[in-house]
Coordinates of C-alpha atoms in Angstrom, one line a residue:
M1 CA -53.6 -12.8 -25.0
K2 CA -54.0 -16.6 -24.3
I3 CA -52.9 -17.7 -20.6
I4 CA -52.6 -20.9 -19.0
I5 CA -52.9 -20.9 -15.0
A6 CA -51.6 -24.0 -13.5
G7 CA -52.9 -24.3 -9.8
A8 CA -56.4 -23.4 -8.9
G9 CA -55.3 -22.6 -5.4
E10 CA -55.5 -19.1 -3.6
V11 CA -53.2 -17.3 -5.8
G12 CA -54.1 -19.2 -9.2
F13 CA -57.9 -18.6 -8.7
H14 CA -57.2 -14.8 -7.4
L15 CA -55.0 -14.5 -10.8
A16 CA -57.7 -16.1 -12.6
K17 CA -60.5 -13.9 -11.3
L18 CA -58.3 -10.6 -12.1
L19 CA -57.4 -11.8 -15.6
S20 CA -60.9 -12.8 -16.4
F21 CA -62.3 -8.8 -15.6
E22 CA -59.8 -7.8 -18.1
S23 CA -61.2 -10.1 -20.9
Q24 CA -58.1 -12.6 -21.3
D25 CA -58.4 -16.0 -22.8
I26 CA -57.8 -17.8 -19.7
T27 CA -57.2 -21.4 -19.0
L28 CA -57.0 -23.1 -15.5
I29 CA -55.8 -26.3 -14.8
D30 CA -55.7 -28.2 -11.4
S31 CA -55.8 -32.0 -10.7
K32 CA -58.7 -31.5 -7.7
R33 CA -62.3 -30.9 -9.5
S34 CA -63.4 -29.3 -5.9
S35 CA -60.5 -26.7 -6.5
L36 CA -61.8 -25.9 -9.9
A37 CA -65.7 -26.0 -9.0
N38 CA -65.8 -22.2 -7.7
A39 CA -63.7 -20.7 -10.9
E40 CA -65.8 -22.7 -13.3
T41 CA -69.2 -21.6 -11.6
H42 CA -68.2 -17.6 -11.0
L43 CA -65.2 -16.7 -13.8
D44 CA -65.6 -16.8 -17.4
I45 CA -62.6 -19.1 -18.1
R46 CA -62.1 -22.8 -19.4
V47 CA -61.4 -25.2 -16.7
I48 CA -59.2 -28.4 -17.0
K49 CA -59.1 -31.3 -14.8
G50 CA -55.8 -32.8 -14.8
D51 CA -52.0 -33.0 -14.0
A52 CA -50.6 -29.6 -15.4
T53 CA -47.0 -31.9 -15.7
S54 CA -48.9 -33.9 -18.6
I55 CA -48.2 -33.4 -21.9
A56 CA -51.6 -34.7 -23.2
V57 CA -53.1 -32.3 -20.8
L58 CA -51.0 -29.0 -21.7
R59 CA -51.6 -29.9 -25.4
D60 CA -55.6 -30.2 -24.7
A61 CA -55.1 -26.7 -23.6
Q62 CA -53.3 -25.4 -26.5
I63 CA -50.3 -24.8 -25.1
D64 CA -48.5 -24.1 -28.6
Q65 CA -50.5 -21.2 -28.9
T66 CA -50.2 -19.9 -25.5
D67 CA -48.5 -16.8 -24.7
L68 CA -47.9 -17.2 -21.0
V69 CA -47.9 -20.0 -18.6
I70 CA -48.2 -19.1 -14.9
A71 CA -47.3 -22.1 -12.4
V72 CA -48.8 -21.6 -9.3
T73 CA -49.5 -24.8 -7.4
S74 CA -48.5 -25.6 -3.9
S75 CA -45.4 -27.6 -5.5
E76 CA -42.1 -26.2 -6.4
T77 CA -41.0 -29.0 -8.1
T78 CA -44.7 -29.2 -10.3
N79 CA -44.3 -25.5 -11.0
I80 CA -41.1 -25.8 -12.3
T81 CA -41.8 -28.8 -14.6
V82 CA -44.7 -27.1 -15.8
C83 CA -42.8 -24.2 -16.9
V84 CA -40.0 -26.5 -18.7
L85 CA -42.4 -28.5 -20.7
S86 CA -44.6 -25.5 -21.7
K87 CA -41.8 -23.8 -23.1
Q88 CA -40.5 -26.8 -25.1
L89 CA -44.2 -27.4 -26.6
G90 CA -44.2 -23.6 -27.8
A91 CA -45.3 -21.5 -24.7
K92 CA -44.2 -17.9 -25.2
R93 CA -43.4 -17.2 -21.6
T94 CA -43.3 -19.1 -18.5
V95 CA -43.3 -18.2 -14.8
A96 CA -42.9 -20.2 -12.0
R97 CA -43.8 -19.9 -8.0
I98 CA -41.1 -21.3 -6.0
S99 CA -40.8 -21.1 -2.2
N100 CA -37.0 -21.7 -2.2
T101 CA -35.8 -18.4 -1.9
E102 CA -32.1 -19.5 -2.7
F103 CA -33.5 -19.8 -6.5
L104 CA -34.1 -16.4 -6.4
E105 CA -30.8 -15.4 -4.9
H106 CA -29.0 -17.8 -7.3
K107 CA -31.1 -17.3 -10.5
D108 CA -28.6 -14.9 -12.5
E109 CA -25.7 -17.7 -11.7
V110 CA -28.1 -21.0 -12.5
G111 CA -29.8 -19.2 -15.9
F112 CA -33.6 -20.2 -15.5
E113 CA -34.0 -19.2 -18.6
K114 CA -31.8 -21.7 -20.2
F115 CA -34.2 -24.4 -18.8
G116 CA -37.3 -22.5 -20.4
I117 CA -38.1 -20.3 -17.3
D118 CA -38.7 -16.9 -18.0
E119 CA -39.4 -15.6 -14.4
L120 CA -39.5 -16.9 -10.6
I121 CA -41.6 -15.6 -8.2
S122 CA -42.3 -16.3 -4.3
P123 CA -45.3 -14.7 -2.7
E124 CA -43.6 -15.3 0.7
A125 CA -40.3 -13.7 -0.3
L126 CA -42.4 -10.8 -2.0
A127 CA -44.4 -10.2 1.3
S128 CA -41.1 -10.3 3.4
A129 CA -39.7 -7.7 1.2
E130 CA -42.8 -5.4 1.5
I131 CA -42.5 -5.6 5.3
G132 CA -38.9 -4.4 5.6
L133 CA -39.5 -1.6 3.1
L134 CA -42.6 -0.7 5.3
L135 CA -40.5 -0.7 8.6
N136 CA -37.8 1.7 6.8
Q137 CA -40.6 3.8 5.9
S138 CA -42.5 3.5 9.0
A139 CA -44.6 6.6 9.2
F140 CA -46.1 5.7 5.7
N141 CA -49.1 2.7 5.2
D142 CA -47.8 1.7 1.7
T143 CA -44.6 2.0 -0.3
Y144 CA -43.2 0.6 -3.4
E145 CA -39.6 1.3 -4.7
F146 CA -38.7 1.7 -8.3
E147 CA -35.1 0.9 -9.9
D148 CA -33.8 0.4 -6.2
G149 CA -35.1 3.6 -4.7
A150 CA -34.6 5.8 -7.5
L151 CA -38.2 6.8 -7.1
T152 CA -40.3 5.7 -4.0
M153 CA -44.4 5.5 -3.9
I154 CA -45.5 6.2 -1.0
G155 CA -49.0 6.2 0.7
L156 CA -50.3 7.7 3.8
S157 CA -53.6 9.2 5.4
L158 CA -53.4 13.1 5.7
S159 CA -53.6 14.6 9.4
R160 CA -55.5 17.8 10.3
T161 CA -51.6 19.2 10.7
A162 CA -50.7 18.5 7.3
D163 CA -49.3 21.9 5.7
F164 CA -51.1 21.5 2.4
V165 CA -54.4 20.4 3.9
G166 CA -57.2 22.8 2.2
K167 CA -54.8 23.6 -0.5
T168 CA -55.1 22.6 -3.9
V169 CA -52.2 21.0 -5.8
H170 CA -51.1 24.1 -7.9
E171 CA -51.3 26.6 -4.6
A172 CA -49.2 23.5 -2.6
A173 CA -46.6 23.7 -5.6
S174 CA -46.3 27.8 -5.5
I175 CA -45.7 27.5 -1.7
F176 CA -42.9 24.8 -1.7
P177 CA -41.6 25.2 -5.4
H178 CA -38.6 22.9 -5.1
L179 CA -40.4 20.0 -3.9
E180 CA -39.0 16.5 -5.0
F181 CA -42.4 14.8 -5.2
I182 CA -45.7 14.7 -6.7
P183 CA -49.3 13.5 -5.6
I184 CA -50.5 10.7 -8.0
A185 CA -53.4 9.3 -6.7
I186 CA -56.2 10.2 -3.7
Q187 CA -58.6 8.4 -2.1
R188 CA -61.1 10.6 -0.3
F189 CA -62.2 9.7 3.3
G190 CA -64.7 7.3 3.7
T191 CA -65.0 6.3 -0.2
Q192 CA -63.8 4.1 -2.6
Y193 CA -63.5 6.6 -5.3
T194 CA -60.0 7.2 -6.6
L195 CA -59.1 10.3 -8.4
I196 CA -55.9 11.1 -10.1
P197 CA -55.1 14.8 -8.9
R198 CA -54.5 17.9 -11.0
G199 CA -53.7 21.2 -10.3
D200 CA -57.3 22.2 -8.9
T201 CA -57.3 19.3 -7.0
K202 CA -58.0 20.4 -3.1
F203 CA -55.8 18.2 -0.6
K204 CA -58.4 17.2 3.0
E205 CA -57.7 15.9 6.0
G206 CA -58.2 12.2 6.1
D207 CA -57.5 12.0 2.4
Q208 CA -55.4 8.8 1.4
V209 CA -52.8 10.5 -0.5
Y210 CA -50.1 8.3 -3.0
F211 CA -46.8 10.1 -3.7
M212 CA -43.9 9.7 -6.0
T213 CA -40.6 11.1 -4.6
T214 CA -37.1 10.8 -5.3
K215 CA -34.7 9.8 -2.4
A216 CA -34.4 13.6 -1.5
G217 CA -38.0 14.3 -1.3
V218 CA -38.8 11.5 1.3
D219 CA -38.1 14.0 4.0
E220 CA -39.7 16.8 3.0
I221 CA -42.9 14.6 2.7
Y222 CA -42.4 13.7 6.6
K223 CA -42.0 17.8 7.2
L224 CA -44.9 18.7 5.2
T225 CA -47.5 16.3 6.2
G226 CA -46.5 16.3 9.8
K227 CA -45.6 12.8 10.2
V228 CA -42.8 11.5 12.5
R229 CA -39.9 9.4 11.2
H230 CA -39.8 6.7 13.8
D231 CA -36.4 4.5 14.2
I232 CA -37.6 1.1 14.3
K233 CA -35.0 -1.1 16.1
N234 CA -37.4 -3.7 18.3
V235 CA -40.0 -5.8 16.3
M236 CA -42.1 -8.7 17.2
I237 CA -43.4 -11.1 15.0
L238 CA -46.4 -13.5 15.3
G239 CA -46.2 -16.5 13.5
G240 CA -43.2 -18.8 12.3
S241 CA -44.8 -19.5 8.7
K242 CA -42.5 -19.1 5.5
I243 CA -43.0 -15.1 5.7
G244 CA -42.4 -15.0 9.3
Y245 CA -39.4 -16.9 9.1
Q246 CA -38.1 -15.1 5.9
T247 CA -38.7 -11.8 7.6
A248 CA -37.3 -12.7 10.8
S249 CA -33.8 -13.8 8.8
N250 CA -33.9 -10.5 6.9
L251 CA -34.6 -8.3 10.0
C252 CA -31.8 -10.1 11.9
G253 CA -29.5 -9.9 9.1
N254 CA -30.2 -6.0 9.4
K255 CA -29.3 -5.4 12.9
F256 CA -33.1 -5.1 14.3
N257 CA -33.8 -7.2 17.6
V258 CA -36.4 -9.6 16.6
K259 CA -38.7 -11.6 18.8
L260 CA -40.9 -14.3 17.2
I261 CA -43.7 -15.8 18.7
E262 CA -44.5 -19.4 17.6
S263 CA -47.3 -22.0 18.7
N264 CA -45.7 -25.2 17.2
A265 CA -42.6 -26.3 19.4
E266 CA -41.0 -28.4 16.9
K267 CA -41.3 -25.3 14.3
A268 CA -40.1 -22.8 17.3
F269 CA -37.1 -24.9 17.4
E270 CA -36.1 -25.1 14.1
I271 CA -36.3 -21.5 13.8
A272 CA -34.5 -20.7 16.7
D273 CA -31.6 -23.0 15.2
D274 CA -31.7 -21.4 11.7
V275 CA -32.1 -18.0 12.6
P276 CA -29.5 -17.5 16.0
N277 CA -29.7 -13.9 16.6
C278 CA -33.7 -14.1 16.9
L279 CA -35.5 -14.6 20.3
V280 CA -38.0 -17.5 19.6
I281 CA -40.8 -17.8 22.0
N282 CA -42.6 -20.7 21.9
G283 CA -46.6 -20.1 23.2
D284 CA -49.6 -18.8 21.9
G285 CA -49.8 -15.2 20.5
R286 CA -53.5 -14.7 21.1
N287 CA -52.7 -14.7 24.5
V288 CA -52.4 -11.2 25.7
E289 CA -50.7 -11.9 29.0
L290 CA -48.1 -13.8 26.8
L291 CA -47.6 -10.3 24.8
Q292 CA -47.2 -8.5 27.8
E293 CA -44.9 -11.0 29.7
E294 CA -42.5 -10.0 26.2
S295 CA -42.8 -6.4 26.6
I296 CA -44.7 -5.7 23.4
Q297 CA -45.3 -2.4 25.2
E298 CA -41.3 -1.5 24.6
M299 CA -41.8 -3.0 20.6
D300 CA -41.5 -0.1 17.8
A301 CA -43.1 -2.9 15.6
F302 CA -45.6 -5.7 15.4
I303 CA -45.9 -8.1 12.6
A304 CA -48.7 -10.9 12.6
V305 CA -48.2 -13.2 9.5
T306 CA -49.9 -16.7 11.0
G307 CA -52.1 -18.2 8.8
N308 CA -55.2 -16.6 10.3
S309 CA -55.9 -13.6 9.2
E310 CA -58.6 -12.8 12.0
T311 CA -56.1 -13.7 14.7
N312 CA -53.4 -11.3 12.7
I313 CA -55.8 -8.6 12.7
M314 CA -57.0 -8.7 16.2
S315 CA -53.5 -9.2 17.6
C316 CA -52.3 -5.9 15.8
L317 CA -55.2 -4.0 17.3
V318 CA -53.9 -5.0 21.0
A319 CA -50.3 -4.2 19.8
K320 CA -51.8 -0.9 18.9
S321 CA -53.6 -0.3 22.1
K322 CA -50.3 -0.9 24.1
G323 CA -48.5 1.9 22.3
V324 CA -46.6 0.1 19.3
K325 CA -46.0 2.7 16.4
K326 CA -46.1 0.3 13.7
A327 CA -48.8 -2.9 13.1
I328 CA -48.4 -4.7 9.8
A329 CA -51.4 -7.7 9.5
L330 CA -50.9 -10.4 6.7
V331 CA -54.8 -11.3 5.5
E332 CA -56.2 -13.3 3.0
N333 CA -59.6 -11.8 2.8
M334 CA -59.3 -9.2 0.3
D335 CA -62.7 -7.4 1.8
Y336 CA -60.2 -6.5 4.6
Y337 CA -58.3 -4.3 3.1
Q338 CA -60.9 -1.8 2.9
L339 CA -61.4 -1.8 6.7
S340 CA -57.7 -1.3 7.4
H341 CA -57.4 2.4 8.1
S342 CA -60.8 2.7 9.9
I343 CA -59.9 -0.3 12.2
G344 CA -56.6 1.6 13.1
I345 CA -54.2 -1.0 11.7
D346 CA -51.0 0.7 9.7
T347 CA -50.8 -1.8 6.9
L348 CA -52.4 -4.8 5.5
I349 CA -50.5 -7.0 3.1
N350 CA -51.7 -9.6 1.2
K351 CA -49.3 -11.9 -0.7
K352 CA -52.0 -13.2 -3.4
L353 CA -51.9 -9.5 -4.4
L354 CA -48.4 -9.0 -4.3
A355 CA -47.9 -12.2 -6.4
A356 CA -50.4 -11.1 -9.0
N357 CA -48.9 -7.7 -9.0
N358 CA -45.7 -9.2 -10.2
I359 CA -47.2 -11.3 -12.7
F360 CA -49.4 -8.4 -14.3
R361 CA -46.8 -6.6 -16.0
Y362 CA -46.3 -9.9 -18.3
I363 CA -50.0 -8.9 -19.8
R364 CA -49.4 -5.4 -20.3
K365 CA -48.4 -4.1 -23.5
G366 CA -45.3 -2.1 -24.1
E367 CA -41.9 -2.8 -22.5
V368 CA -43.4 -2.9 -18.8
V369 CA -40.6 -3.5 -16.3
A370 CA -42.5 -3.2 -12.8
M371 CA -46.1 -2.9 -11.7
T372 CA -47.9 -2.7 -8.7
K373 CA -51.8 -2.0 -7.5
L374 CA -52.4 0.7 -5.1
N375 CA -53.8 -1.0 -1.7
N376 CA -57.3 -0.7 -1.7
M377 CA -57.6 1.6 -4.8
N378 CA -58.6 1.2 -8.3
A379 CA -55.3 2.4 -9.9
E380 CA -51.9 0.7 -11.0
L381 CA -48.3 1.9 -11.3
L382 CA -46.9 0.8 -14.1
E383 CA -42.9 1.7 -15.0
F384 CA -42.2 1.3 -18.7
E385 CA -39.2 1.0 -20.8
V386 CA -39.2 3.8 -23.2
K387 CA -37.8 2.2 -26.7
E388 CA -36.6 4.0 -29.8
N389 CA -39.8 3.5 -31.6
A390 CA -42.1 4.5 -28.9
A391 CA -44.9 7.3 -29.5
V392 CA -43.8 9.0 -26.2
C393 CA -39.7 8.8 -27.3
N394 CA -38.0 12.1 -27.6
E395 CA -41.0 14.1 -26.9
I396 CA -41.9 17.0 -24.6
I397 CA -44.4 16.0 -21.4
K398 CA -47.0 18.7 -21.7
E399 CA -47.2 17.7 -25.7
I400 CA -48.0 14.4 -24.9
D401 CA -51.5 13.2 -25.1
I402 CA -51.8 11.6 -21.8
P403 CA -55.5 10.8 -20.6
R404 CA -56.9 12.8 -17.9
S405 CA -57.2 9.7 -15.7
A406 CA -53.3 8.8 -15.9
I407 CA -50.2 10.9 -14.9
I408 CA -46.5 10.5 -15.0
G409 CA -45.6 10.2 -11.5
G410 CA -41.7 9.8 -12.3
I411 CA -38.5 9.4 -14.4
V412 CA -35.6 7.3 -13.9
R413 CA -32.8 8.4 -16.2
E414 CA -29.1 6.5 -16.0
G415 CA -30.4 5.3 -12.4
E416 CA -31.0 8.6 -11.1
G417 CA -35.0 9.6 -10.3
F418 CA -36.6 12.9 -11.6
I419 CA -40.0 14.3 -10.6
P420 CA -40.6 15.9 -14.2
L421 CA -42.0 19.0 -15.1
G422 CA -44.1 19.9 -18.7
D423 CA -41.1 20.9 -20.3
F424 CA -39.1 17.6 -19.6
K425 CA -38.1 16.0 -22.8
I426 CA -38.5 11.9 -22.7
A427 CA -35.2 9.9 -24.0
C428 CA -35.0 6.3 -25.3
G429 CA -33.6 4.2 -22.6
D430 CA -35.5 6.3 -19.9
R431 CA -37.7 4.7 -17.6
I432 CA -41.2 6.3 -17.0
V433 CA -43.5 5.2 -14.0
V434 CA -47.2 5.9 -14.7
C435 CA -50.3 6.0 -12.6
C436 CA -53.6 4.9 -14.3
L437 CA -57.1 4.0 -13.9
P438 CA -58.2 1.3 -15.3
Q439 CA -60.3 3.1 -18.3
S440 CA -57.0 5.0 -19.3
I441 CA -54.6 1.7 -19.4
A442 CA -55.2 1.0 -23.3
K443 CA -54.5 4.2 -24.3
V444 CA -51.4 4.9 -21.9
E445 CA -50.1 1.2 -23.4
K446 CA -50.5 2.6 -27.0
L447 CA -47.8 5.6 -25.5
F448 CA -45.3 3.0 -25.0
V449 CA -45.5 0.6 -27.8

């Protein structure tokens, strides 16, 4: 697939890096030579120094032969312009990064496709939505919803008290025959090895396990894993960034009690005016005395979303030491992901990864309608829509040649989620969620083409 990425900032470089690993034909455009230098040296891609809104630059990048244009510069206006021009010049699909979330709220009403923009993404809005989901499923350290919650992926670390520790998947299924969930991926404690569980796979203490569940199965997982559902009501947010602002606004709208700490006085006053139900404190959130004065020990959740990853991590550790049940830190460095569980922070989020997940579904074959990568694990979750000519259409699951390093986690039919067994027959229009390791992605895609 031929892909043009406009903008070599954090999101653009990260996308170029991920896509180049998949041997895609990538061209990266940026007006600053310094931004392109790292990509040109370390990645097997083509770079062009120039203005991505220039028709000459786009033609130099062979825009008329391009399958996908991803505009992720720091300027929303530039991104929209790049997509409009690219579509007129022959690009097949376009994705624009935006910062104004009003565009997302009214995209159907405005009809951005008419202008040549196929998809709008906001890394900040994605991060804010992820935080909201994590607070709703407070005992879990990773979560993702398919089809408005008809199916939910949840990740957790198995404690010694979990009912099925020491049992195989098959044994657990026979003891609890009516379960509304299925394990789809496991990472052994202290390793970076990801495995797709089969019937003879044994659950072990400390495993990071991902389950696919229906709405009814969430409570069952709480019971069987020994996790406690905490009612989260009091939330403290560190940092009045776009993510902090958006999260505070969303949580206040959902009747949470929110305190937000921002060191910049002007920004603090702006947030206080825009989000009147949020208590905004102008101060340095790295100051432990300030956190104690603002009753951090009484908070149910602490969310650190400043522009500094180290500040976010350290403040979350302080929050955990004060008894806060849920701590979420925004990090820019992907390497920090591997440390999250070992250092005691519940969840790390990364807006580059969230944006990449959102865009990745456009480069997958088959009718991919949603996709996410599992945090710190070498596995992808893909949601396919079954078309009439797809290889799996009208087939029974046990008769489909699914690679061993992949598993069907769930099926959504007419808005209802199912955890399918081997005799489940797939129908046209079903939405199927598959968890797979990189080596099996190509084979899985062929099943849905």
